[in-house]
PDB file of C-alpha atoms in Angstrom:
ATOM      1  CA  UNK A   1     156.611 -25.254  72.778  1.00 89.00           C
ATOM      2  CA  UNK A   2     156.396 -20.903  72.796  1.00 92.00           C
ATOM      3  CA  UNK A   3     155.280 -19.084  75.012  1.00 91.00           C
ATOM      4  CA  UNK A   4     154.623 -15.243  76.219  1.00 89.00           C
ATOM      5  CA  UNK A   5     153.888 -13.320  78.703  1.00 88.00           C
ATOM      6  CA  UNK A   6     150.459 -11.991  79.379  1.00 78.00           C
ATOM      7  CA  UNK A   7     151.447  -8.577  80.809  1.00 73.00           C
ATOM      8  CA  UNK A   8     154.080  -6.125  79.377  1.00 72.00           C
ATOM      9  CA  UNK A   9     157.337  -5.202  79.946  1.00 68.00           C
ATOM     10  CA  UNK A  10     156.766  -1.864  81.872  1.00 66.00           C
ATOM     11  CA  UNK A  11     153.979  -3.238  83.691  1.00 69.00           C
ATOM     12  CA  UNK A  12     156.238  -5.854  85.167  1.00 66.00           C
ATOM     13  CA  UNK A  13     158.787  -3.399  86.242  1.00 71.00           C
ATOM     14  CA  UNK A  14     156.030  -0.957  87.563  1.00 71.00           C
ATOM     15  CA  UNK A  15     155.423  -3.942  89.630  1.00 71.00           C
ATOM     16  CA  UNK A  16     158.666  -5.020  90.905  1.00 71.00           C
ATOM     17  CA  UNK A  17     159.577  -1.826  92.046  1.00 70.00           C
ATOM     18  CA  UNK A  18     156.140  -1.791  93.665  1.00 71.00           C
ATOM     19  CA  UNK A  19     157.123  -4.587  95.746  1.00 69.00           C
ATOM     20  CA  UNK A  20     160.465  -3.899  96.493  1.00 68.00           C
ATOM     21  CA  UNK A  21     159.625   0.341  97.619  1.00 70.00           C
ATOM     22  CA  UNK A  22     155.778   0.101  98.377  1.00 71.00           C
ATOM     23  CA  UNK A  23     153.027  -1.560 100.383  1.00 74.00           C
ATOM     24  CA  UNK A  24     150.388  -1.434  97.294  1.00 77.00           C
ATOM     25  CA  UNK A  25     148.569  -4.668  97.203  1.00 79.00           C
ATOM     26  CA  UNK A  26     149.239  -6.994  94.143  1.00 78.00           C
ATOM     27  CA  UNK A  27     148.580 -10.329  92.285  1.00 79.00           C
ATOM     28  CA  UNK A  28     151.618 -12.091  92.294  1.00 81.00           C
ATOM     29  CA  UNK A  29     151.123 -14.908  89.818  1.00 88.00           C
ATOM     30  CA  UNK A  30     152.424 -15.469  86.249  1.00 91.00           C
ATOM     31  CA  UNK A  31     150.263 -15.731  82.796  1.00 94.00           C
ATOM     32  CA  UNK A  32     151.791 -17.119  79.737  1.00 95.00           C
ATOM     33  CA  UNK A  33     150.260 -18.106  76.520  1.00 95.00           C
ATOM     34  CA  UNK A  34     151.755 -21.068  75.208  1.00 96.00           C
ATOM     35  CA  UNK A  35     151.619 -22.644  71.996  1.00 95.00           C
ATOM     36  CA  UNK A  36     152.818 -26.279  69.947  1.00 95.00           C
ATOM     37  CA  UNK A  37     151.637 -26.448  66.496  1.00 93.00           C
ATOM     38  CA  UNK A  38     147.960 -26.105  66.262  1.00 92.00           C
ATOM     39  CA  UNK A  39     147.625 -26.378  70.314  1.00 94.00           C
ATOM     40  CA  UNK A  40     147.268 -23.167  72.573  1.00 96.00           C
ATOM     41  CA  UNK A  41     146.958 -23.033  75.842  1.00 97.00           C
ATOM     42  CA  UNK A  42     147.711 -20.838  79.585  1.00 97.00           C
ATOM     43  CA  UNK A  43     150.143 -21.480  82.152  1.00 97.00           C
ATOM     44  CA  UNK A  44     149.239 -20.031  85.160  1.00 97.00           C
ATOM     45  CA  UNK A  45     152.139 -20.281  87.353  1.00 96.00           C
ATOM     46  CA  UNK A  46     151.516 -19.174  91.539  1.00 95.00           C
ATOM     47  CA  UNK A  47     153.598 -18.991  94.595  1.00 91.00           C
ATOM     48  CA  UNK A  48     152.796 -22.473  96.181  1.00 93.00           C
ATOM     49  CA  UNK A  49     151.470 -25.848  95.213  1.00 96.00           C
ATOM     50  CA  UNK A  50     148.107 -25.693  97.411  1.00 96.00           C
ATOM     51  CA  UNK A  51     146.645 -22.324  95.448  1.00 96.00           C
ATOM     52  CA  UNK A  52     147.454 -24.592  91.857  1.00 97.00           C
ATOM     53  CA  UNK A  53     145.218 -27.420  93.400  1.00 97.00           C
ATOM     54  CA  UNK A  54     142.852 -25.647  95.156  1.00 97.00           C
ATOM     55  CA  UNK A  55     142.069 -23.785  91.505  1.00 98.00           C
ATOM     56  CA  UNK A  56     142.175 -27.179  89.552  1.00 98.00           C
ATOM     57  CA  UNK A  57     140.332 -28.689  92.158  1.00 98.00           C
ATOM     58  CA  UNK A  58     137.585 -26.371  91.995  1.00 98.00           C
ATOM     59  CA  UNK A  59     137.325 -26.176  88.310  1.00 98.00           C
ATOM     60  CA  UNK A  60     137.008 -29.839  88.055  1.00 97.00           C
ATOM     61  CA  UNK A  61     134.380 -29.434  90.547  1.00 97.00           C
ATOM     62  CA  UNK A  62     132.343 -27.841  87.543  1.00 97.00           C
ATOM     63  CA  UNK A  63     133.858 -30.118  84.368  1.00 96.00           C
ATOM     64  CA  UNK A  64     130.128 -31.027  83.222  1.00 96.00           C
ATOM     65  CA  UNK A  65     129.038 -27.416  82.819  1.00 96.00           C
ATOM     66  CA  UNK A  66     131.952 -26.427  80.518  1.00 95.00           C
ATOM     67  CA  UNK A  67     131.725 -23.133  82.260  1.00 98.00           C
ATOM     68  CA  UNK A  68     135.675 -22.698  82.584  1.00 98.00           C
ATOM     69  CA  UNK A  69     138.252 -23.418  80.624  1.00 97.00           C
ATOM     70  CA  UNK A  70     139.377 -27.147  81.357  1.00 97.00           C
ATOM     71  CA  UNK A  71     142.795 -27.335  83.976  1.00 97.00           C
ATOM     72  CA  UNK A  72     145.618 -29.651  81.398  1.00 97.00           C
ATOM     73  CA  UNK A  73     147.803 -30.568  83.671  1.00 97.00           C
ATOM     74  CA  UNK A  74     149.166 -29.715  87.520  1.00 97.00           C
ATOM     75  CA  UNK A  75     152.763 -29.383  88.578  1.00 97.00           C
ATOM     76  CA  UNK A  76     153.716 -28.222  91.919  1.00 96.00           C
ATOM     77  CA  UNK A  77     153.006 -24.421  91.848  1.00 97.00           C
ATOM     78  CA  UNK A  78     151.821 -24.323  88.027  1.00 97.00           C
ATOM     79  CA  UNK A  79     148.968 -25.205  86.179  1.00 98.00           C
ATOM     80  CA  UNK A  80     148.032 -25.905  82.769  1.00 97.00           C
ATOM     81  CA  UNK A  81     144.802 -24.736  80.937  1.00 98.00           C
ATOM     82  CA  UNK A  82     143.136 -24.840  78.213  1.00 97.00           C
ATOM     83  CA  UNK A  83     142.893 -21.733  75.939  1.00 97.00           C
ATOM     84  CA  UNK A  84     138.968 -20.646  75.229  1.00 97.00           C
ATOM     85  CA  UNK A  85     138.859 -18.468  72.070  1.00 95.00           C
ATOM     86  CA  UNK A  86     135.858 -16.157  71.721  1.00 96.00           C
ATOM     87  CA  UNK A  87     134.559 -12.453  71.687  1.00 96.00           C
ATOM     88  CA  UNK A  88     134.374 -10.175  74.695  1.00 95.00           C
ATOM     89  CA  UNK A  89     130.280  -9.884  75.565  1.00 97.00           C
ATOM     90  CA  UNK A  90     128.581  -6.909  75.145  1.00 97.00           C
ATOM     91  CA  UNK A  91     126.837  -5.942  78.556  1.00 96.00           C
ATOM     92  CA  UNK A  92     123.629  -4.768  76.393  1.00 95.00           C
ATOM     93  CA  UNK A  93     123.597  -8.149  74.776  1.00 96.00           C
ATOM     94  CA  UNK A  94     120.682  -9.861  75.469  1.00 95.00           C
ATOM     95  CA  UNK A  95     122.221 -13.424  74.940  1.00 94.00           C
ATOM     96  CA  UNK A  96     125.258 -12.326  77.398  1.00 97.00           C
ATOM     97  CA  UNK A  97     122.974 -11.546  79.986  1.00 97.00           C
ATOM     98  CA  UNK A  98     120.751 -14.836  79.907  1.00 97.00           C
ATOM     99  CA  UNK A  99     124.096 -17.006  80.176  1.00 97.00           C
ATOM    100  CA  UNK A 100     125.116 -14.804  82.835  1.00 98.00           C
ATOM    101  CA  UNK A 101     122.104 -15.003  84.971  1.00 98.00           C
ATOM    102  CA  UNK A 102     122.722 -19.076  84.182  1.00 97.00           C
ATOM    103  CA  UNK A 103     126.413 -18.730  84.849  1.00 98.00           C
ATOM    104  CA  UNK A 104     125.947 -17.530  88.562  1.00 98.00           C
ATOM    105  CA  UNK A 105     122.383 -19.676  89.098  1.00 98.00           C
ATOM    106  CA  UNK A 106     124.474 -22.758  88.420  1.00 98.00           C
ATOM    107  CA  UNK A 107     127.205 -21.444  90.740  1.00 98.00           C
ATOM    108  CA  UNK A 108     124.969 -21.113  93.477  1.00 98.00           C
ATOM    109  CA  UNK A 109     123.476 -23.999  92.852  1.00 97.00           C
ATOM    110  CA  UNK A 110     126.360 -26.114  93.385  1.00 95.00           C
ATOM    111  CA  UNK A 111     127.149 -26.873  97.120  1.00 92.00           C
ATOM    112  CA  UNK A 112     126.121 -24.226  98.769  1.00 97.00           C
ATOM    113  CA  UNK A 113     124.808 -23.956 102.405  1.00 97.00           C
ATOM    114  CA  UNK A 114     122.769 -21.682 104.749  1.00 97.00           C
ATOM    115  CA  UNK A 115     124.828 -20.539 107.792  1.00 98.00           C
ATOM    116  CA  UNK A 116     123.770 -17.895 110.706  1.00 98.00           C
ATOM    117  CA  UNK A 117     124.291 -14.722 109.959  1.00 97.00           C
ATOM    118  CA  UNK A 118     125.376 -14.353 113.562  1.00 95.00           C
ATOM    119  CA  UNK A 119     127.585 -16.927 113.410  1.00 95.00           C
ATOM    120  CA  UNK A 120     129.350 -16.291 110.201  1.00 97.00           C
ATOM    121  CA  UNK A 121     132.427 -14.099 109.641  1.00 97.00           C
ATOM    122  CA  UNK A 122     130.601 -11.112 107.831  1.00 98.00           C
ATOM    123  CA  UNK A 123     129.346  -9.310 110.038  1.00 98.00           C
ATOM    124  CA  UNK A 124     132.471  -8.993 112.269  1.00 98.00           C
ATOM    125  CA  UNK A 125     134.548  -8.416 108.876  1.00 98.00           C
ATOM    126  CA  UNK A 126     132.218  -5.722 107.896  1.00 98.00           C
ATOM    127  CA  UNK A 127     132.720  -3.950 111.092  1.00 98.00           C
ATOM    128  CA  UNK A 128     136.311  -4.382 110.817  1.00 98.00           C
ATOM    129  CA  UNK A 129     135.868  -2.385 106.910  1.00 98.00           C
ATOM    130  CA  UNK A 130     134.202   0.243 108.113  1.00 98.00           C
ATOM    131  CA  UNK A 131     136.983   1.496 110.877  1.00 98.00           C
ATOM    132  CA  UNK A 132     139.484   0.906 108.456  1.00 98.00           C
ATOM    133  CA  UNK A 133     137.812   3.423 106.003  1.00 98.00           C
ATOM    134  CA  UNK A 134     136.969   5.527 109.065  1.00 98.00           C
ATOM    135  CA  UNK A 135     140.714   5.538 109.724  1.00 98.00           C
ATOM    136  CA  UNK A 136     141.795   6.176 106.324  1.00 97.00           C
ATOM    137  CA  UNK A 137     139.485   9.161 105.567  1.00 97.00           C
ATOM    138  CA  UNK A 138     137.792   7.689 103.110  1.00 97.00           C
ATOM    139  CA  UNK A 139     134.170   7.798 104.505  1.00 97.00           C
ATOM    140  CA  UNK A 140     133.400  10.012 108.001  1.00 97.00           C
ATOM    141  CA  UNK A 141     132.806   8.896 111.361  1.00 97.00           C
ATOM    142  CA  UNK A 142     128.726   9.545 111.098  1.00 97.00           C
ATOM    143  CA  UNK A 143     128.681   7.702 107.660  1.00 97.00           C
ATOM    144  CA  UNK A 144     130.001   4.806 109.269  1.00 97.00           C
ATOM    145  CA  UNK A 145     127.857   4.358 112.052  1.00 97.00           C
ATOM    146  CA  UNK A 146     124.888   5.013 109.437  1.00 97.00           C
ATOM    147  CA  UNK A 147     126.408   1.943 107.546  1.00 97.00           C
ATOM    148  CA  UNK A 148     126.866   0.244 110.826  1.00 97.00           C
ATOM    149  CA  UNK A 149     122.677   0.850 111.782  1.00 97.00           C
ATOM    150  CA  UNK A 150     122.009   0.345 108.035  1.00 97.00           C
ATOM    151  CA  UNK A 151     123.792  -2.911 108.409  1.00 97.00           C
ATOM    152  CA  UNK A 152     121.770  -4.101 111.875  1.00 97.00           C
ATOM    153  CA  UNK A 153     118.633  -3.541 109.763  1.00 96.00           C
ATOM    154  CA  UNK A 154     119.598  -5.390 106.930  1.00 97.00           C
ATOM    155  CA  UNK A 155     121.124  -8.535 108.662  1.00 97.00           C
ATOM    156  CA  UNK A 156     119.049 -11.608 107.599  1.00 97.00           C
ATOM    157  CA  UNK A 157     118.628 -14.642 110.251  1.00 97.00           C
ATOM    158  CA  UNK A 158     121.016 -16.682 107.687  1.00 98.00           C
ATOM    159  CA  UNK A 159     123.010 -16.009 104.380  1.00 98.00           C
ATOM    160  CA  UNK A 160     124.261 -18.554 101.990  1.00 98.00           C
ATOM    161  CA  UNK A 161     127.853 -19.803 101.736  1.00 98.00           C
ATOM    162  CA  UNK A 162     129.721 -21.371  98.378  1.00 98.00           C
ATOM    163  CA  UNK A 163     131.146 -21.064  95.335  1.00 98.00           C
ATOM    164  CA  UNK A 164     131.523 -17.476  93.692  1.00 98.00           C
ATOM    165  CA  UNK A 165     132.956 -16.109  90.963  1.00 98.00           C
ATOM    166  CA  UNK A 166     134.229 -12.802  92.050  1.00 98.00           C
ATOM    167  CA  UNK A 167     135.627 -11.049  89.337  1.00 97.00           C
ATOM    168  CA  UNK A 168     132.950 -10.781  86.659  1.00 98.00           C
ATOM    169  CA  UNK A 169     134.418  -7.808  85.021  1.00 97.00           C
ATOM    170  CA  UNK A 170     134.175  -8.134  80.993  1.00 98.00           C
ATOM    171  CA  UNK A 171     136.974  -8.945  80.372  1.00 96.00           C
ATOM    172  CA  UNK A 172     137.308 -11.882  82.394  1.00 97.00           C
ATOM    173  CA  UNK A 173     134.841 -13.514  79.819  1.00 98.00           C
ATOM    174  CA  UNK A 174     134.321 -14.893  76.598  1.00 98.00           C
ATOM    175  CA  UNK A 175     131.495 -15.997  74.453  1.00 97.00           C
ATOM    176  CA  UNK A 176     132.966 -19.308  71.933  1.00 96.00           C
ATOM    177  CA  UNK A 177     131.520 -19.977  68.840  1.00 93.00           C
ATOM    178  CA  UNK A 178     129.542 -21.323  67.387  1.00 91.00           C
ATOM    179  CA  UNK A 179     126.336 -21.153  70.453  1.00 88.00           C
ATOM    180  CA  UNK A 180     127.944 -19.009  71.338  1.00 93.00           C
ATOM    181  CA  UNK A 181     128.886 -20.111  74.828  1.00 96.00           C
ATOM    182  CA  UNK A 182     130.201 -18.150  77.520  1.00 98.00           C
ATOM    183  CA  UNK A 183     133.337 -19.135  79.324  1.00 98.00           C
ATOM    184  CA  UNK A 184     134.718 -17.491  82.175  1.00 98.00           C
ATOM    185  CA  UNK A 185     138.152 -17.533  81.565  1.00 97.00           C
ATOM    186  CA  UNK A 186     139.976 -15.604  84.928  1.00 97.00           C
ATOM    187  CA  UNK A 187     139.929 -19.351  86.553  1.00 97.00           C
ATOM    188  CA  UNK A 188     141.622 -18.096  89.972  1.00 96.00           C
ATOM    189  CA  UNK A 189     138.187 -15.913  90.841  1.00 97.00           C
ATOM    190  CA  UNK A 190     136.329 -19.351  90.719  1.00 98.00           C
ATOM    191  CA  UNK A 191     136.276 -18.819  94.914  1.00 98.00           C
ATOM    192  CA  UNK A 192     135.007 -21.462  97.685  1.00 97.00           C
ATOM    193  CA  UNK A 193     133.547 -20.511 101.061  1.00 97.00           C
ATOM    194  CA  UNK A 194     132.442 -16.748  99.833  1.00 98.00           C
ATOM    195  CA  UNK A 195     129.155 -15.013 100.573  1.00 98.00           C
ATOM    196  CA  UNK A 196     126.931 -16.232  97.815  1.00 98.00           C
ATOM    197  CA  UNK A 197     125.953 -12.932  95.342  1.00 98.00           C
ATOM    198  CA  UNK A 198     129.421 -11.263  95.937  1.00 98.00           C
ATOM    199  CA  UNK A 199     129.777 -11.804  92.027  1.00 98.00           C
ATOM    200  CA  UNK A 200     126.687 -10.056  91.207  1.00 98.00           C
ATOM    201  CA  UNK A 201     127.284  -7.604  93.767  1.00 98.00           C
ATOM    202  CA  UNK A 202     130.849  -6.584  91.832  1.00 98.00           C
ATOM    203  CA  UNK A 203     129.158  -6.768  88.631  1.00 98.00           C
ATOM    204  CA  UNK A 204     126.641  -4.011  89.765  1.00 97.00           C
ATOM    205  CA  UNK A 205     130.201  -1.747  90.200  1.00 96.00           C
ATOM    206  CA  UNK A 206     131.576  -2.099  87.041  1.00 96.00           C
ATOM    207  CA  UNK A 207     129.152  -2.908  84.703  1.00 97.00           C
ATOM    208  CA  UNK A 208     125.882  -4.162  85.368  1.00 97.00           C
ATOM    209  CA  UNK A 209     123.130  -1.401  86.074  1.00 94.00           C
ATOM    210  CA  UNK A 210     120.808  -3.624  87.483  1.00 95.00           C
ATOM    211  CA  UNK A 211     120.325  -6.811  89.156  1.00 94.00           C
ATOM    212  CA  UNK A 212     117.056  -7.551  87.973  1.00 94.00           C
ATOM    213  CA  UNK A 213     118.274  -7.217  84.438  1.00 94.00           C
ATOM    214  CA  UNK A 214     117.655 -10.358  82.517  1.00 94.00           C
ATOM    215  CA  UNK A 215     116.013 -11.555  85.768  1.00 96.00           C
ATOM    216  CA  UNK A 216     119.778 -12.590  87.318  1.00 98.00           C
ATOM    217  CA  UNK A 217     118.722 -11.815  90.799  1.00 97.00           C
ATOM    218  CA  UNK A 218     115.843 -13.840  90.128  1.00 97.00           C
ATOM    219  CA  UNK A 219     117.407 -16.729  88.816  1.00 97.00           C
ATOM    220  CA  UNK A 220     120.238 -16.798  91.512  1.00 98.00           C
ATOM    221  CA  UNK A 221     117.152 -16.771  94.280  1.00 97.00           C
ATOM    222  CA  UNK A 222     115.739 -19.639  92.650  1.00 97.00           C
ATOM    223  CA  UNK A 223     118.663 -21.505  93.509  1.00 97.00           C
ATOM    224  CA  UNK A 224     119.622 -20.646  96.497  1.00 98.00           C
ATOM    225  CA  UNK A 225     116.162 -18.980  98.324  1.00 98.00           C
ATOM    226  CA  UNK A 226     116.060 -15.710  99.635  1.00 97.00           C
ATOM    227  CA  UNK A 227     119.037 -14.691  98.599  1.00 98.00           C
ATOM    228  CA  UNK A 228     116.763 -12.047  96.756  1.00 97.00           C
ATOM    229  CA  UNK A 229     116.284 -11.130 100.499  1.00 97.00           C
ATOM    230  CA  UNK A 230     119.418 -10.738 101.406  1.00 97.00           C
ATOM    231  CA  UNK A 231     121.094  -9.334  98.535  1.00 98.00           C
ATOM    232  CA  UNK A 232     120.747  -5.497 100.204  1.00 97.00           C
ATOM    233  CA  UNK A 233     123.040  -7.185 103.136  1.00 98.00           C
ATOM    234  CA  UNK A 234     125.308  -9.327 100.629  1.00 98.00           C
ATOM    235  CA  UNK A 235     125.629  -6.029  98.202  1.00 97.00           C
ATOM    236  CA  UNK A 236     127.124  -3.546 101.534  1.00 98.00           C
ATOM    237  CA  UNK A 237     128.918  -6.015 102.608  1.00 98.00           C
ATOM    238  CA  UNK A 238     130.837  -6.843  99.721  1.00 98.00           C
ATOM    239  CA  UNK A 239     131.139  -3.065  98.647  1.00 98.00           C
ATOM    240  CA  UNK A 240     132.701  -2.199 101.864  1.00 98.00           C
ATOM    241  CA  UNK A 241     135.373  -4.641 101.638  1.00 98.00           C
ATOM    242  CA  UNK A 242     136.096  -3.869  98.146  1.00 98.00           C
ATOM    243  CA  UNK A 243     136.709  -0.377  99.184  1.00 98.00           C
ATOM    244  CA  UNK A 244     139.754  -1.585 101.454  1.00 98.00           C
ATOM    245  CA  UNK A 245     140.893  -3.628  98.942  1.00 96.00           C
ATOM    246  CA  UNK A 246     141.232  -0.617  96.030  1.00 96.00           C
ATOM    247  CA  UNK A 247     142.134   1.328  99.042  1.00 95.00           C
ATOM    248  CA  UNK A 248     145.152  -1.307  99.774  1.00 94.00           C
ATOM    249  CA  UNK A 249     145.641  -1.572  95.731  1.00 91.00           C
ATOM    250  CA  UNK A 250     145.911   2.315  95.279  1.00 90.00           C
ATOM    251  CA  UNK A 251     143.499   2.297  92.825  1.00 92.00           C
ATOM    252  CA  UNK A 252     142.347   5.468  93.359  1.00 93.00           C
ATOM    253  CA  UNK A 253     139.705   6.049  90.580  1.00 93.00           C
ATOM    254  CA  UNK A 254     137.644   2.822  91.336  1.00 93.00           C
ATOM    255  CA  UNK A 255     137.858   4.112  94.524  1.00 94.00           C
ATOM    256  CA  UNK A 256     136.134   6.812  93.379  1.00 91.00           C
ATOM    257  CA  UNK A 257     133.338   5.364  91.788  1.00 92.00           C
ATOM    258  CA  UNK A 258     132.138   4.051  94.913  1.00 94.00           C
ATOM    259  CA  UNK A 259     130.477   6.161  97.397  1.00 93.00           C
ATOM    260  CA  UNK A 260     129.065   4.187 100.326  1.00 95.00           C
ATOM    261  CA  UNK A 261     126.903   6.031 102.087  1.00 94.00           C
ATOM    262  CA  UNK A 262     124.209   5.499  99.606  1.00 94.00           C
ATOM    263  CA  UNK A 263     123.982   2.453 100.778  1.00 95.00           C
ATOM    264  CA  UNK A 264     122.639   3.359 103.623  1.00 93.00           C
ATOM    265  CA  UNK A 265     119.536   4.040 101.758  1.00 91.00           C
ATOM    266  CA  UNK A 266     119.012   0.122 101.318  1.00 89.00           C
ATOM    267  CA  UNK A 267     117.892  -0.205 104.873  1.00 79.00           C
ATOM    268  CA  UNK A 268     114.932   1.908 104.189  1.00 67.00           C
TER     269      UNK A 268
END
């Protein structure tokens, strides 16, 4: 059995003295590509046992949609996958874009459930975001108590709770031969218990220009209704958090790309 690491040299010591001097925010886990003869595969090794189930748990969860790659074998804080070969999509692809919309419609369709809005955790959380950012500089006083009214007028009575997958960047897929079929292959952003649309709401940051492209809002509502609706709510929420996080991760020039009052606008 070989093996190698995912991530290079300097990156790893970039990171360690990260940890050991800073307070940036960073993934701890290990990726190695392993191999035996004709068999490849991932080890994924974490910092305790529970994350390692709670990931295989929730990718056997979705075994009959061959969605993921499959989880080989658990052992304490490492786990075992599968290695999907395939071609990074093309966001103008039209056949990317239809498995997407059916990638996230069959996510929300799993288990998820309606809970009050005014009962849930999101609306304190986004409250908590926006003093952060307010502290921080990154957005003024005034913006954030626009945001804050935006966010009273955008509310819904209830909002949908389940799976996600909440890192839909690019390259966190592939699309297999010979359909082709699109995997998602980063299996630790396979999330329980996350506002559902979160995913779509990331992919609108990075790379997706619209939600209504290939009808992907549309097919998401269909399976959980109204989250059409809602989405204005779901989409400031999640981009307000997000910004704390890049803040936290020092990633300065996705931080840039966002620029939150805008949405503000959705209210109107």
């Amino acid at each position: 059995m070989r093996q190698q690491r995912h991530d290079r040299l300097w990156t790893r010591v970039r990171y360690h003295l990260s940890r050991a001097w800073g307070t940036r925010l960073q993934k701890s886990q290990k990726l190695y590509f392993v191999s035996a003869g004709d068999y490849r595969g991932k080890r994924l090794v974490l910092r305790d046992s529970r994350l390692a189930s709670e990931i295989e748990t929730n990718l056997l969860r979705f075994r009959e949609h061959s969605l993921f790659p499959r989880p080989v074998f658990r052992f304490e804080h490492e786990l075992w996958l599968e290695f999907v070969d395939g071609d990074k999509p093309d966001p103008t692809d039209p056949v990317f874009l239809d498995q997407f919309g059916a990638f996230y419609a069959t996510l929300y369709a799993h288990s998820s459930r309606r809970v009050a809005a005014a009962d849930s955790i999101f609306p304190a959380r986004l409250a908590c975001d926006l003093d952060f950012l307010t502290g921080v500089g990154f957005i003024s006083a005034a913006e954030a108590r626009s945001l804050a009214r935006a966010a009273d007028g955008l509310e819904p009575e209830t909002l949908w709770v389940g799976f996600d997958y909440t890192d839909p960047v690019l390259k966190n897929f592939v699309l297999a031969p010979p359909t082709p079929r699109l995997y998602a292959i980063d299996v630790e952003s396979l999330e329980a218990e996350q506002l559902v649309g979160v995913g779509i709401a990331k992919a609108l940051v990075r790379w997706l220009d619209d939600p209504e492209r290939a009808g992907i809002l549309e097919r998401a509502d269909a399976a959980v209704p109204g989250l059409g609706a809602s989405f204005p709510y779901v989409r400031l929420c999640f981009e307000t958090h997000y910004a704390v996080r890049m803040y936290l991760e020092q990633k300065w020039k996705r931080l840039e790309t966002l620029h939150l009052p805008r949405l503000a606008q959705l209210a109107r």
